[in-house]
Structures are given as structure tokens and as C-alpha cells.
């Protein structure tokens, strides 16, 4: 029996419950297709526990919203083959934008995780005020959004990645020592620069976002895992932890600042003002101080970071004694701190990201040795060390994924005319 609004007390609650249930079931189907791949309607029903009629109705609505599409006939099916449905996320994009010490980066991904547009520009952010940096980042975001809209796409949201203590709920950056920023309302500032867009703007710690991207990379590989620690290295060092598929943020959202573990009491002064932080001995600045002279071109922040690291790689491959000694020293310290993290967290995998991944051939071995020697659990607690394939794109990809995840959690954010997200 269908109840009209006001037909009896509590009917509004019944209607609200129905809407909520429908929204949840749409999410279940859409997320299942993302995780499991193309499926027939009958198979989706069998694997999710929803009945076939419900699944057919849900799929029809998701197709109407531009989130799923009909694919080929199911191969190898008995009897009349069912038609597969697959993600149709080409028109829905999330944008990730990163602020780092010596570059800005932006990436737009579609619902299927394919890169639509991507750009990184060298910039000496540490010597600029927040307003100037945010102005330049806003321009990159506008260019990325325009590229998506030009191909008929929609924007699910923009997520900013910042290397520091972030309060995601309020959209504020509390402290970013290597940038010299404190108490910056980055979301409000960016929304103003973007003209108060209809799509949401968020902010998160760049290591957290990089960890989410690395986890997505690892969970779909030949040996999927549930618990990872990502170490991302640039001038600063961050760590993101995913366990059971969930990001560990800590009680107040400030987890992951592993670069400020005190590991070298006699070491140098950190950007945070303390002495002997881990990043003072393993950060990119520490490597360059050991491997190069002050006037060496690889120190020039106007050069793209990958170009600078390519030159370090070339020198290492050519057998430069100074370069190899610097890499060995950084690798040793990387192992000391890495073993601490493995002892505490016991991840399946320790993932090297950022510059650590690019120079992995020289850093991985001493890290693995330290884990074997310093981790109390047998065989290093079963932890493997791997190099991420994402390089310096991890944080922006993670940011784009965060924006897209909102669509997977609530597909009704996209209107039935596929025009409900972007303006």
C-alpha cells in the first residue's frame, strides 16, 4: 500500500526512511561494481543480497544518473546471457590539488580512476605568503575544472592536500612548519578564490591522501593487503596509515606527522623548531646537503622535483662516491625510523612514496635490513617494503578519490539528468 504524505502520523518518517534506504542501496550497487568490476544484474543481486527486481530498478536509476552504463553480454553464461553493467564515470570527476614546499600540483580523475588532466608546476612555496600561493593554486584548479567541463564533465568536488596539521572538519590548517604557515582557513580562502562554487571544497593532510591512493594501488594488485604505512618524502616527511581499509587519523586528526619523530638528538634543527626530527636526516634537503654543493643546479627550486631527482639518479648510476655515500646515509636513517613504525604498527606493507620511491633502488635495501635487525617480531613482523608507482601524484590522486568517494557513498548527489554536481 502506498501512503500519501500526511495519511497517518509518522508518515513523514516512513518516507524519509524509504529515501534513506534507497540511497543506501544505490550506494551498495555502485560501490560493488567499482570493487568487483562489470557484473550482470542477476550477479549483482546474488553478490549483494538484494533481490533482482530491486537491483534492476537501482541499476536503471544509476544509468539515468550517468554513473553506470550497459556493457557487453556476459560471457560464458548459461542460458540467455545477461547484459553486464559497468561504471560510466567518464563525466564525473574529482579534483585533487596539492601544496608542497617546492611545487603545486593538480589532478582530475574520473569515476573509474582514469586521469583526465594533471599538472605540476615548480614553485618556491616556502618563500611565498599563503595568499600568493593560494592565488596560483586556484588558477591551476580553475584550469583543471575548465578542462573537465569542456569535455562535458561534472565536478564532484575539490580536495586540497597540505603538508601539515589539518582540521578537515573546519577546513583549516593549524600548522605547516616547512611552509611557514599557521592558522590558515584554506578552504574558505580557496572557495572565495573559486567564486564560491556549488561543488564542495575540502582539505586534508597530504600524507593521508597519499596513503589512500597507495592503498587503492595495493588492494587491487596481485597480492592485496589491508594494512599499510606510506612514507612520503619531499623536503618534509609524512606518514599515512591505513588499517582494515580505514585511514588512521588519530583522536584529533593530527596523526601521520612521522617526520617529527625524534631520532637524531645530535642532529640539525627542523622546520618545526625542534632538534633531531627524522626529516632532518631523511628529508630531501638532508640528502641534497650531503650529496651536493650549495651552488649545485639540483638545489634550484624552480626546477621540477622529478628533474632534480633524475640527476641524482644519474649520478648514482654513474658511481658518484659522494652521491652513493649520501644515499647510504639517508637509507640508514630511513631504516632506523622505519623500524620504529613497524614495531608499533606492524603493517603488511611499508610503502615508499615521493622521493623515497624514485630513489628506492638505493634506499630500500638499508630499510629492509633495519626492519630485519630492529623489529622484534620474527622476520620483521611479516612486513614487506615496496616502492609506490604513483611518485609525486599520490596526494593529488588521493584528493581526487576523496571527492569521488562522496558520489559512491551518495549517488543521489548526481542529478537524474547528470547535472547535479557541477555548476
Short mmCIF file of C-alpha atoms in Angstrom, two decimals:
data_model
loop_
_atom_site.label_atom_id
_atom_site.label_comp_id
_atom_site.label_asym_id
_atom_site.label_seq_id
_atom_site.Cartn_x
_atom_site.Cartn_y
_atom_site.Cartn_z
CA UNK A 1 0.00 0.00 0.00
CA UNK A 2 1.32 3.42 -0.90
CA UNK A 3 0.95 6.08 1.74
CA UNK A 4 0.47 9.69 0.75
CA UNK A 5 2.14 12.40 2.77
CA UNK A 6 0.16 13.04 5.94
CA UNK A 7 -2.01 9.92 5.56
CA UNK A 8 -1.24 8.98 9.15
CA UNK A 9 1.07 10.10 11.98
CA UNK A 10 4.67 9.26 11.29
CA UNK A 11 4.23 9.01 7.50
CA UNK A 12 6.97 11.60 7.00
CA UNK A 13 9.35 9.35 8.91
CA UNK A 14 8.33 6.40 6.73
CA UNK A 15 9.00 8.42 3.59
CA UNK A 16 12.36 9.59 4.95
CA UNK A 17 13.31 6.02 5.84
CA UNK A 18 12.42 4.89 2.33
CA UNK A 19 14.55 7.63 0.78
CA UNK A 20 17.45 6.74 3.07
CA UNK A 21 17.13 3.04 2.26
CA UNK A 22 17.00 3.77 -1.46
CA UNK A 23 20.09 5.99 -1.21
CA UNK A 24 21.96 3.30 0.71
CA UNK A 25 21.04 0.61 -1.83
CA UNK A 26 22.14 2.81 -4.73
CA UNK A 27 25.48 3.19 -2.95
CA UNK A 28 25.75 -0.58 -2.35
CA UNK A 29 25.28 -1.34 -6.05
CA UNK A 30 27.57 1.41 -7.31
CA UNK A 31 30.37 0.51 -4.88
CA UNK A 32 30.00 -3.18 -5.68
CA UNK A 33 30.51 -2.54 -9.39
CA UNK A 34 33.55 -0.40 -8.59
CA UNK A 35 35.13 -3.09 -6.41
CA UNK A 36 34.05 -6.23 -8.28
CA UNK A 37 34.04 -4.97 -11.87
CA UNK A 38 31.41 -5.36 -14.59
CA UNK A 39 28.52 -7.54 -13.49
CA UNK A 40 25.13 -8.68 -14.77
CA UNK A 41 22.11 -7.52 -12.80
CA UNK A 42 21.48 -11.09 -11.65
CA UNK A 43 25.02 -11.46 -10.38
CA UNK A 44 24.88 -8.12 -8.55
CA UNK A 45 21.70 -9.32 -6.84
CA UNK A 46 23.32 -12.61 -5.84
CA UNK A 47 26.50 -10.97 -4.53
CA UNK A 48 24.87 -8.10 -2.63
CA UNK A 49 21.85 -9.97 -1.26
CA UNK A 50 19.39 -7.55 -2.86
CA UNK A 51 16.53 -9.04 -4.85
CA UNK A 52 16.62 -8.97 -8.64
CA UNK A 53 13.74 -6.55 -9.09
CA UNK A 54 15.33 -4.08 -6.69
CA UNK A 55 18.70 -4.34 -8.43
CA UNK A 56 17.10 -3.76 -11.84
CA UNK A 57 15.42 -0.62 -10.52
CA UNK A 58 18.62 0.60 -8.84
CA UNK A 59 20.72 -0.02 -11.93
CA UNK A 60 18.18 1.84 -14.08
CA UNK A 61 18.43 4.86 -11.79
CA UNK A 62 22.22 4.76 -11.72
CA UNK A 63 22.24 4.62 -15.52
CA UNK A 64 19.87 7.59 -15.55
CA UNK A 65 22.27 9.47 -13.30
CA UNK A 66 25.17 8.74 -15.63
CA UNK A 67 27.03 6.56 -13.12
CA UNK A 68 26.55 3.13 -14.72
CA UNK A 69 26.07 2.03 -18.32
CA UNK A 70 25.18 -1.17 -20.10
CA UNK A 71 28.17 -3.11 -21.39
CA UNK A 72 28.59 -6.32 -23.33
CA UNK A 73 26.69 -9.55 -22.87
CA UNK A 74 28.00 -11.75 -20.05
CA UNK A 75 30.50 -14.23 -21.45
CA UNK A 76 30.13 -17.92 -20.56
CA UNK A 77 26.69 -17.51 -19.00
CA UNK A 78 24.31 -20.48 -19.10
CA UNK A 79 21.07 -19.93 -20.96
CA UNK A 80 20.23 -16.43 -22.10
CA UNK A 81 23.29 -14.29 -21.35
CA UNK A 82 22.73 -11.32 -19.05
CA UNK A 83 23.90 -7.88 -20.03
CA UNK A 84 26.79 -6.54 -17.99
CA UNK A 85 26.67 -3.14 -16.32
CA UNK A 86 29.82 -1.15 -15.74
CA UNK A 87 30.96 2.19 -14.33
CA UNK A 88 30.16 5.13 -16.56
CA UNK A 89 32.12 7.71 -14.69
CA UNK A 90 33.64 9.49 -17.63
CA UNK A 91 31.52 12.54 -16.94
CA UNK A 92 32.03 12.74 -13.16
CA UNK A 93 35.44 13.94 -11.94
CA UNK A 94 37.09 14.65 -8.63
CA UNK A 95 39.93 17.13 -8.40
CA UNK A 96 42.91 16.88 -6.07
CA UNK A 97 45.22 19.86 -5.54
CA UNK A 98 48.49 19.79 -3.59
CA UNK A 99 50.59 22.47 -1.93
CA UNK A 100 54.13 21.34 -1.21
CA UNK A 101 57.34 23.13 -0.31
CA UNK A 102 58.65 23.43 -3.86
CA UNK A 103 55.69 22.70 -6.14
CA UNK A 104 51.95 22.90 -6.71
CA UNK A 105 50.05 20.07 -8.37
CA UNK A 106 46.53 19.39 -9.60
CA UNK A 107 44.89 16.23 -10.96
CA UNK A 108 41.36 15.37 -12.10
CA UNK A 109 40.22 11.73 -12.07
CA UNK A 110 37.01 10.30 -13.44
CA UNK A 111 34.80 7.86 -11.56
CA UNK A 112 36.76 4.91 -12.93
CA UNK A 113 40.06 6.34 -11.62
CA UNK A 114 41.38 7.43 -15.02
CA UNK A 115 43.35 10.68 -15.20
CA UNK A 116 41.53 13.39 -17.15
CA UNK A 117 44.01 16.18 -16.60
CA UNK A 118 47.15 16.54 -14.48
CA UNK A 119 49.72 19.24 -13.94
CA UNK A 120 52.58 20.03 -11.55
CA UNK A 121 54.47 23.34 -11.51
CA UNK A 122 57.69 24.15 -9.61
CA UNK A 123 57.18 26.91 -7.04
CA UNK A 124 59.26 28.03 -4.08
CA UNK A 125 56.24 27.98 -1.75
CA UNK A 126 58.35 28.21 1.40
CA UNK A 127 59.34 31.77 0.43
CA UNK A 128 55.85 32.95 -0.54
CA UNK A 129 53.00 34.15 1.62
CA UNK A 130 49.88 31.93 1.82
CA UNK A 131 47.75 34.32 -0.22
CA UNK A 132 50.10 34.32 -3.20
CA UNK A 133 50.40 30.54 -3.14
CA UNK A 134 46.63 30.05 -2.90
CA UNK A 135 46.15 32.50 -5.79
CA UNK A 136 48.39 30.38 -8.00
CA UNK A 137 46.84 27.12 -6.88
CA UNK A 138 43.35 28.50 -7.55
CA UNK A 139 44.40 29.26 -11.11
CA UNK A 140 45.59 25.67 -11.61
CA UNK A 141 42.31 24.37 -10.17
CA UNK A 142 40.29 26.61 -12.49
CA UNK A 143 42.25 25.29 -15.46
CA UNK A 144 41.60 21.70 -14.38
CA UNK A 145 37.88 22.33 -13.82
CA UNK A 146 37.62 24.06 -17.20
CA UNK A 147 39.23 21.05 -18.90
CA UNK A 148 36.67 18.72 -17.29
CA UNK A 149 33.72 20.93 -18.19
CA UNK A 150 35.00 21.35 -21.77
CA UNK A 151 34.57 17.60 -22.31
CA UNK A 152 31.05 17.68 -20.89
CA UNK A 153 32.05 16.52 -17.43
CA UNK A 154 30.92 17.45 -13.94
CA UNK A 155 32.91 18.21 -10.79
CA UNK A 156 32.24 16.07 -7.70
CA UNK A 157 34.49 18.23 -5.54
CA UNK A 158 37.98 19.60 -4.93
CA UNK A 159 40.23 18.33 -2.13
CA UNK A 160 43.34 20.26 -1.11
CA UNK A 161 46.41 18.37 0.14
CA UNK A 162 48.66 20.28 2.54
CA UNK A 163 51.81 19.09 4.37
CA UNK A 164 50.92 19.88 7.96
CA UNK A 165 48.41 19.64 10.79
CA UNK A 166 44.95 19.93 9.27
CA UNK A 167 41.50 20.16 10.80
CA UNK A 168 39.46 18.68 7.99
CA UNK A 169 36.12 19.32 9.71
CA UNK A 170 36.71 23.07 9.88
CA UNK A 171 38.75 23.35 6.68
CA UNK A 172 41.68 24.93 8.49
CA UNK A 173 45.42 24.38 8.50
CA UNK A 174 46.74 24.58 12.05
CA UNK A 175 50.44 24.39 11.29
CA UNK A 176 52.70 23.61 8.34
CA UNK A 177 56.28 24.13 9.59
CA UNK A 178 58.02 23.60 6.24
CA UNK A 179 55.71 26.12 4.56
CA UNK A 180 55.88 28.59 7.44
CA UNK A 181 52.06 28.65 7.61
CA UNK A 182 49.90 28.67 10.73
CA UNK A 183 46.16 29.08 11.36
CA UNK A 184 45.18 29.45 7.70
CA UNK A 185 41.49 28.84 6.80
CA UNK A 186 42.49 27.27 3.50
CA UNK A 187 39.04 26.01 2.48
CA UNK A 188 37.37 29.39 3.00
CA UNK A 189 40.24 31.11 1.21
CA UNK A 190 40.06 28.73 -1.73
CA UNK A 191 36.27 28.85 -2.00
CA UNK A 192 36.47 32.62 -2.22
CA UNK A 193 39.09 32.43 -4.96
CA UNK A 194 37.00 29.90 -6.90
CA UNK A 195 33.90 32.06 -6.70
CA UNK A 196 32.01 30.03 -4.05
CA UNK A 197 31.44 27.02 -6.34
CA UNK A 198 28.49 24.63 -5.97
CA UNK A 199 30.83 21.66 -5.55
CA UNK A 200 32.43 21.03 -2.12
CA UNK A 201 36.00 22.06 -1.31
CA UNK A 202 37.87 20.09 1.36
CA UNK A 203 41.36 19.96 2.86
CA UNK A 204 43.39 17.08 4.29
CA UNK A 205 46.95 16.20 5.18
CA UNK A 206 48.93 15.31 2.05
CA UNK A 207 50.40 12.13 3.58
CA UNK A 208 46.90 10.90 4.49
CA UNK A 209 45.71 11.44 0.93
CA UNK A 210 48.84 9.83 -0.50
CA UNK A 211 48.25 6.81 1.77
CA UNK A 212 44.70 6.44 0.49
CA UNK A 213 45.96 6.49 -3.10
CA UNK A 214 48.69 3.97 -2.27
CA UNK A 215 46.16 1.72 -0.54
CA UNK A 216 43.97 1.77 -3.66
CA UNK A 217 47.08 0.82 -5.64
CA UNK A 218 47.93 -2.03 -3.27
CA UNK A 219 44.47 -3.52 -2.67
CA UNK A 220 43.90 -4.22 -6.37
CA UNK A 221 47.34 -5.69 -7.03
CA UNK A 222 48.32 -9.35 -7.34
CA UNK A 223 48.83 -9.59 -3.56
CA UNK A 224 46.13 -7.37 -1.98
CA UNK A 225 46.69 -6.07 1.55
CA UNK A 226 44.62 -4.42 4.27
CA UNK A 227 47.23 -2.66 6.42
CA UNK A 228 49.84 -0.29 5.02
CA UNK A 229 52.08 2.54 6.16
CA UNK A 230 53.08 5.02 3.46
CA UNK A 231 56.21 7.11 3.89
CA UNK A 232 56.16 10.09 1.57
CA UNK A 233 59.34 12.08 1.27
CA UNK A 234 59.97 15.55 -0.07
CA UNK A 235 61.56 18.39 1.92
CA UNK A 236 59.39 17.15 4.77
CA UNK A 237 58.45 13.58 5.61
CA UNK A 238 54.92 12.38 6.24
CA UNK A 239 53.31 9.08 7.01
CA UNK A 240 49.83 7.82 6.31
CA UNK A 241 48.43 4.67 7.89
CA UNK A 242 45.57 2.56 6.55
CA UNK A 243 44.36 -0.42 8.55
CA UNK A 244 41.49 -2.68 7.59
CA UNK A 245 40.84 -0.33 4.71
CA UNK A 246 40.38 2.69 7.00
CA UNK A 247 42.68 5.70 7.36
CA UNK A 248 44.01 6.23 10.89
CA UNK A 249 43.59 9.91 11.71
CA UNK A 250 44.07 9.85 15.48
CA UNK A 251 41.88 11.31 18.19
CA UNK A 252 42.09 14.87 16.87
CA UNK A 253 43.01 14.21 13.24
CA UNK A 254 46.70 15.00 13.64
CA UNK A 255 48.23 11.56 13.04
CA UNK A 256 50.91 10.89 10.46
CA UNK A 257 53.50 13.54 11.34
CA UNK A 258 56.20 10.88 11.47
CA UNK A 259 58.80 13.28 10.12
CA UNK A 260 58.90 14.83 13.58
CA UNK A 261 59.82 11.67 15.45
CA UNK A 262 62.99 12.49 17.45
CA UNK A 263 65.53 10.02 16.13
CA UNK A 264 68.77 12.04 15.96
CA UNK A 265 69.27 14.03 19.20
CA UNK A 266 72.54 15.47 17.89
CA UNK A 267 71.01 16.27 14.51
CA UNK A 268 70.07 19.54 12.88
CA UNK A 269 67.26 21.97 13.58
CA UNK A 270 63.94 21.08 12.00
CA UNK A 271 61.47 23.47 10.39
CA UNK A 272 59.25 22.90 13.43
CA UNK A 273 61.97 24.45 15.64
CA UNK A 274 62.97 21.23 17.36
CA UNK A 275 66.26 19.37 17.05
CA UNK A 276 66.84 15.90 15.62
CA UNK A 277 63.50 15.24 13.91
CA UNK A 278 63.52 12.32 11.47
CA UNK A 279 63.06 14.56 8.44
CA UNK A 280 66.29 16.43 9.29
CA UNK A 281 68.19 13.25 8.38
CA UNK A 282 65.99 11.69 5.67
CA UNK A 283 64.19 14.62 4.00
CA UNK A 284 65.16 15.78 0.52
CA UNK A 285 67.01 18.77 1.96
CA UNK A 286 69.11 16.42 4.09
CA UNK A 287 70.00 14.35 1.02
CA UNK A 288 70.92 17.40 -1.04
CA UNK A 289 73.05 18.80 1.79
CA UNK A 290 75.02 15.55 1.86
CA UNK A 291 75.20 14.96 -1.89
CA UNK A 292 75.67 18.44 -3.41
CA UNK A 293 77.30 21.82 -3.03
CA UNK A 294 75.29 24.97 -2.34
CA UNK A 295 75.55 26.16 -5.95
CA UNK A 296 74.57 22.80 -7.48
CA UNK A 297 71.69 23.19 -10.01
CA UNK A 298 69.76 20.30 -8.41
CA UNK A 299 69.11 22.59 -5.45
CA UNK A 300 67.24 25.07 -7.64
CA UNK A 301 63.57 25.02 -6.50
CA UNK A 302 62.49 26.44 -9.88
CA UNK A 303 63.34 23.06 -11.44
CA UNK A 304 60.72 20.33 -11.30
CA UNK A 305 61.45 17.95 -8.43
CA UNK A 306 61.49 14.92 -10.75
CA UNK A 307 64.13 16.58 -12.94
CA UNK A 308 66.28 17.18 -9.88
CA UNK A 309 65.90 13.60 -8.70
CA UNK A 310 66.62 12.28 -12.19
CA UNK A 311 70.01 14.00 -11.97
CA UNK A 312 70.68 12.44 -8.54
CA UNK A 313 69.75 9.06 -10.05
CA UNK A 314 72.12 9.65 -12.98
CA UNK A 315 74.98 10.43 -10.63
CA UNK A 316 74.28 7.36 -8.50
CA UNK A 317 74.18 5.13 -11.56
CA UNK A 318 77.46 6.68 -12.74
CA UNK A 319 79.06 5.66 -9.44
CA UNK A 320 79.49 9.11 -7.85
CA UNK A 321 81.02 8.32 -4.47
CA UNK A 322 79.56 11.41 -2.79
CA UNK A 323 76.07 10.66 -4.10
CA UNK A 324 76.23 7.00 -3.10
CA UNK A 325 77.51 7.85 0.38
CA UNK A 326 74.68 10.36 0.83
CA UNK A 327 72.09 7.81 -0.27
CA UNK A 328 73.56 5.18 2.05
CA UNK A 329 73.38 7.58 5.00
CA UNK A 330 69.79 8.57 4.25
CA UNK A 331 68.88 4.91 3.77
CA UNK A 332 70.36 4.03 7.16
CA UNK A 333 68.36 6.73 8.93
CA UNK A 334 65.27 5.77 6.94
CA UNK A 335 65.68 2.25 8.31
CA UNK A 336 66.02 3.46 11.91
CA UNK A 337 62.75 5.39 11.82
CA UNK A 338 61.01 2.84 9.61
CA UNK A 339 61.75 0.05 12.07
CA UNK A 340 60.17 2.11 14.86
CA UNK A 341 56.98 2.41 12.84
CA UNK A 342 56.92 -1.30 12.02
CA UNK A 343 57.42 -2.21 15.67
CA UNK A 344 54.46 -0.02 16.65
CA UNK A 345 52.05 -0.61 13.78
CA UNK A 346 53.02 -3.98 12.25
CA UNK A 347 51.74 -3.18 8.74
CA UNK A 348 51.57 -5.74 5.96
CA UNK A 349 53.48 -3.34 3.74
CA UNK A 350 55.67 -0.29 4.21
CA UNK A 351 55.25 1.76 1.04
CA UNK A 352 57.89 4.21 -0.14
CA UNK A 353 56.36 7.26 -1.80
CA UNK A 354 57.53 10.65 -3.04
CA UNK A 355 61.28 10.96 -3.47
CA UNK A 356 61.84 7.76 -1.47
CA UNK A 357 60.14 5.82 -4.28
CA UNK A 358 62.19 7.48 -7.02
CA UNK A 359 65.45 6.65 -5.22
CA UNK A 360 64.18 3.30 -3.97
CA UNK A 361 66.95 1.22 -5.59
CA UNK A 362 69.41 2.77 -3.10
CA UNK A 363 67.13 3.29 -0.09
CA UNK A 364 65.11 0.08 0.01
CA UNK A 365 67.91 -2.32 0.97
CA UNK A 366 69.08 -0.47 4.13
CA UNK A 367 65.43 -0.03 5.14
CA UNK A 368 64.77 -3.76 4.75
CA UNK A 369 67.96 -4.56 6.67
CA UNK A 370 66.91 -2.30 9.54
CA UNK A 371 63.48 -3.90 9.70
CA UNK A 372 65.02 -7.36 9.91
CA UNK A 373 67.54 -6.26 12.54
CA UNK A 374 65.47 -3.86 14.65
CA UNK A 375 61.91 -5.20 14.58
CA UNK A 376 61.35 -7.55 17.50
CA UNK A 377 58.75 -9.73 15.77
CA UNK A 378 60.20 -12.64 13.77
CA UNK A 379 61.04 -11.90 10.15
CA UNK A 380 60.32 -8.21 10.57
CA UNK A 381 56.76 -8.94 11.63
CA UNK A 382 55.99 -10.06 8.08
CA UNK A 383 56.28 -6.52 6.76
CA UNK A 384 57.31 -6.05 3.12
CA UNK A 385 58.86 -2.88 1.68
CA UNK A 386 57.58 -1.77 -1.73
CA UNK A 387 58.02 1.29 -3.91
CA UNK A 388 54.87 3.10 -4.94
CA UNK A 389 54.36 3.59 -8.66
CA UNK A 390 52.49 6.86 -8.07
CA UNK A 391 55.53 9.05 -7.47
CA UNK A 392 54.58 12.65 -6.72
CA UNK A 393 50.99 12.16 -7.94
CA UNK A 394 49.84 10.20 -4.88
CA UNK A 395 48.48 13.11 -2.84
CA UNK A 396 46.51 14.67 -5.70
CA UNK A 397 45.14 11.28 -6.71
CA UNK A 398 44.09 10.66 -3.12
CA UNK A 399 42.44 14.07 -3.02
CA UNK A 400 40.51 13.37 -6.21
CA UNK A 401 39.44 9.98 -4.80
CA UNK A 402 38.14 11.62 -1.60
CA UNK A 403 35.92 13.87 -3.72
CA UNK A 404 34.69 10.95 -5.83
CA UNK A 405 34.04 8.80 -2.75
CA UNK A 406 31.18 11.13 -1.83
CA UNK A 407 29.42 10.13 -5.05
CA UNK A 408 29.91 6.43 -4.26
CA UNK A 409 28.51 6.99 -0.77
CA UNK A 410 25.54 9.01 -2.03
CA UNK A 411 24.85 8.61 -5.77
CA UNK A 412 21.87 10.98 -5.47
CA UNK A 413 24.38 13.86 -5.37
CA UNK A 414 24.36 13.45 -9.15
CA UNK A 415 21.02 14.52 -10.58
CA UNK A 416 18.99 12.21 -12.79
CA UNK A 417 19.90 14.49 -15.68
CA UNK A 418 23.59 14.03 -14.69
CA UNK A 419 23.78 17.71 -13.87
CA UNK A 420 23.51 17.67 -10.14
CA UNK A 421 27.13 18.09 -9.11
CA UNK A 422 28.85 20.80 -11.05
CA UNK A 423 27.88 24.34 -11.95
#
